[in-house]
Amino acid sequence: METTSQFLFVYGTLLQPGNEFAAYLNKHCKFIADGRIRGRLYDIGEYPGAVIGNTAERYIYGSIFMMDDPDIILKVIDDYEGVGGLYQHPHEYIRETVSIYTTNDIMECWMYLYNLPVAAYNEITTGDYIQYLKDTSVKNNAAKQPFK
C-alpha cells in the first residue's frame, strides 16, 4: 500500500499507557493534535472498532501523530492491526486515508477502520475509548464494593 500521508490518527489501544505498540508510536512519532471524525465507535472486546460515516451527531475522538518514517511505522502497525497479505481475509481492520478535524484545520491521516459487522457489539456513544475504559473501570470497581 502506497504511503500518501505522514500522519496517523489513533483512537484506541494505541493510546493506552503500557501498550508496547503505543510506546513504539511515542518513540517514532510526534503528537500533532487531538482530532475527531464523524462515525461510531464500538467495544469489540479487548479493543475498539471504528466505523466512519456521515453520522450527524456522532464522532470518534483520538490523536494525530506525525510519523518519522511512515513506510516502516505503518508496516509495524499493520502487523499489530492484522492488516496485510499474511492475514486471513477479510481483515478485521483496513487502513485508509481519511479527513480528521482538529481545532484549527482538517488533516489527511491514515486510520485503521473496523471492517467486519458491528451489530453484535455495544456502541461507545461518547466516541472516546480511553474515557470509556476509565468509566467502565469505575463502574466495575463500584460493583465490587460491598454494601454497608
Short mmCIF file of C-alpha atoms in Angstrom, two decimals:
data_model
loop_
_atom_site.label_atom_id
_atom_site.label_comp_id
_atom_site.label_asym_id
_atom_site.label_seq_id
_atom_site.Cartn_x
_atom_site.Cartn_y
_atom_site.Cartn_z
CA MET A 1 0.00 0.00 0.00
CA GLU A 2 1.49 3.34 -1.03
CA THR A 3 2.15 5.82 1.74
CA THR A 4 0.27 9.04 0.99
CA SER A 5 0.31 10.70 4.41
CA GLN A 6 2.87 11.10 7.14
CA PHE A 7 0.07 11.45 9.70
CA LEU A 8 -1.67 8.70 11.66
CA PHE A 9 -4.93 9.10 13.60
CA VAL A 10 -5.26 6.71 16.54
CA TYR A 11 -8.28 6.29 18.79
CA GLY A 12 -7.94 3.06 20.79
CA THR A 13 -5.36 0.75 22.29
CA LEU A 14 -2.55 2.70 20.58
CA LEU A 15 -3.29 5.47 23.10
CA GLN A 16 -3.12 3.22 26.16
CA PRO A 17 -0.19 3.54 28.56
CA GLY A 18 1.59 0.21 28.86
CA ASN A 19 0.77 -0.92 25.31
CA GLU A 20 4.08 -1.77 23.61
CA PHE A 21 2.86 -0.51 20.23
CA ALA A 22 1.68 2.76 21.79
CA ALA A 23 5.20 3.10 23.24
CA TYR A 24 6.60 2.40 19.76
CA LEU A 25 4.47 5.21 18.30
CA ASN A 26 5.53 7.59 21.06
CA LYS A 27 9.17 6.83 20.29
CA HIS A 28 8.88 7.21 16.49
CA CYS A 29 6.16 9.84 16.13
CA LYS A 30 5.38 13.35 17.26
CA PHE A 31 1.98 14.25 18.70
CA ILE A 32 0.41 16.90 16.47
CA ALA A 33 -3.14 17.46 17.69
CA ASP A 34 -6.29 15.97 19.07
CA GLY A 35 -8.77 15.14 16.37
CA ARG A 36 -12.18 13.73 15.54
CA ILE A 37 -14.02 12.16 12.64
CA ARG A 38 -17.70 11.50 12.05
CA GLY A 39 -18.53 7.91 12.84
CA ARG A 40 -19.29 5.40 15.53
CA LEU A 41 -17.01 3.54 17.90
CA TYR A 42 -17.75 0.02 19.12
CA ASP A 43 -16.50 -2.11 22.01
CA ILE A 44 -15.15 -5.20 20.21
CA GLY A 45 -13.88 -6.75 23.46
CA GLU A 46 -10.24 -6.01 24.22
CA TYR A 47 -10.16 -3.09 21.78
CA PRO A 48 -12.46 -0.70 19.90
CA GLY A 49 -13.59 -0.70 16.29
CA ALA A 50 -14.27 2.50 14.36
CA VAL A 51 -16.84 2.75 11.58
CA ILE A 52 -16.83 6.11 9.85
CA GLY A 53 -19.70 7.75 8.09
CA ASN A 54 -21.71 10.89 7.84
CA THR A 55 -23.28 10.32 11.25
CA ALA A 56 -24.70 13.72 12.15
CA GLU A 57 -24.32 13.54 15.92
CA ARG A 58 -21.51 11.03 16.47
CA TYR A 59 -17.74 11.47 16.43
CA ILE A 60 -14.75 9.28 17.11
CA TYR A 61 -12.08 11.10 19.13
CA GLY A 62 -8.36 10.43 19.09
CA SER A 63 -4.88 11.81 18.47
CA ILE A 64 -2.93 12.70 15.36
CA PHE A 65 0.74 11.76 15.17
CA MET A 66 3.36 12.68 12.58
CA MET A 67 5.42 9.58 11.76
CA ASP A 68 9.18 9.96 11.36
CA ASP A 69 9.29 7.10 8.79
CA PRO A 70 5.74 6.26 7.60
CA ASP A 71 6.73 3.22 5.50
CA ILE A 72 8.38 1.45 8.43
CA ILE A 73 5.93 2.58 11.11
CA LEU A 74 2.86 1.62 9.08
CA LYS A 75 4.30 -1.87 8.46
CA VAL A 76 4.70 -2.33 12.22
CA ILE A 77 1.20 -1.04 12.99
CA ASP A 78 -0.31 -3.00 10.07
CA ASP A 79 1.05 -6.14 11.73
CA TYR A 80 -0.42 -5.07 15.09
CA GLU A 81 -3.81 -4.43 13.44
CA GLY A 82 -3.72 -7.64 11.36
CA VAL A 83 -3.59 -5.86 8.00
CA GLY A 84 -1.69 -7.29 5.05
CA GLY A 85 -1.02 -10.37 3.00
CA LEU A 86 -0.08 -12.55 5.97
CA TYR A 87 -3.57 -12.30 7.46
CA GLN A 88 -6.78 -14.07 6.56
CA HIS A 89 -9.38 -12.14 4.53
CA PRO A 90 -11.49 -10.32 5.23
CA HIS A 91 -9.19 -8.37 7.52
CA GLU A 92 -10.71 -7.23 10.79
CA TYR A 93 -9.29 -3.77 10.07
CA ILE A 94 -8.40 -1.85 6.95
CA ARG A 95 -6.13 1.18 6.72
CA GLU A 96 -7.40 4.19 4.79
CA THR A 97 -6.62 7.87 4.48
CA VAL A 98 -9.38 9.99 5.98
CA SER A 99 -10.05 13.64 6.79
CA ILE A 100 -9.65 14.36 10.51
CA TYR A 101 -11.00 17.54 12.10
CA THR A 102 -8.74 19.39 14.52
CA THR A 103 -9.44 22.61 16.39
CA ASN A 104 -7.96 24.70 13.57
CA ASP A 105 -7.77 22.53 10.47
CA ILE A 106 -8.66 19.36 8.59
CA MET A 107 -5.79 16.90 8.15
CA GLU A 108 -5.45 13.87 5.90
CA CYS A 109 -4.37 10.95 8.08
CA TRP A 110 -4.10 7.20 7.97
CA MET A 111 -6.69 5.49 10.17
CA TYR A 112 -7.50 1.85 10.93
CA LEU A 113 -11.20 1.16 10.37
CA TYR A 114 -13.17 -1.83 11.57
CA ASN A 115 -14.02 -3.99 8.56
CA LEU A 116 -16.49 -6.57 9.94
CA PRO A 117 -20.16 -6.37 11.04
CA VAL A 118 -20.75 -4.47 14.30
CA ALA A 119 -24.37 -5.42 15.05
CA ALA A 120 -23.35 -7.69 17.95
CA TYR A 121 -21.24 -5.05 19.70
CA ASN A 122 -22.08 -2.20 22.04
CA GLU A 123 -21.52 1.29 20.75
CA ILE A 124 -19.21 3.57 22.71
CA THR A 125 -21.56 6.52 22.41
CA THR A 126 -19.04 9.11 23.64
CA GLY A 127 -16.66 8.14 20.81
CA ASP A 128 -13.76 8.32 23.29
CA TYR A 129 -12.23 4.89 24.00
CA ILE A 130 -9.82 5.99 26.75
CA GLN A 131 -12.59 7.75 28.68
CA TYR A 132 -14.83 4.70 28.12
CA LEU A 133 -12.17 2.47 29.72
CA LYS A 134 -11.94 4.81 32.71
CA ASP A 135 -15.73 4.93 33.11
CA THR A 136 -16.02 1.15 32.77
CA SER A 137 -13.27 0.62 35.35
CA VAL A 138 -15.03 2.93 37.82
CA LYS A 139 -18.35 1.09 37.31
CA ASN A 140 -16.70 -2.32 37.72
CA ASN A 141 -14.89 -1.23 40.89
CA ALA A 142 -18.10 0.23 42.34
CA ALA A 143 -19.95 -3.01 41.60
CA LYS A 144 -17.33 -4.97 43.56
CA GLN A 145 -17.75 -2.84 46.69
CA PRO A 146 -19.86 -4.49 49.42
CA PHE A 147 -22.99 -2.70 50.60
CA LYS A 148 -22.76 -1.16 54.05
#
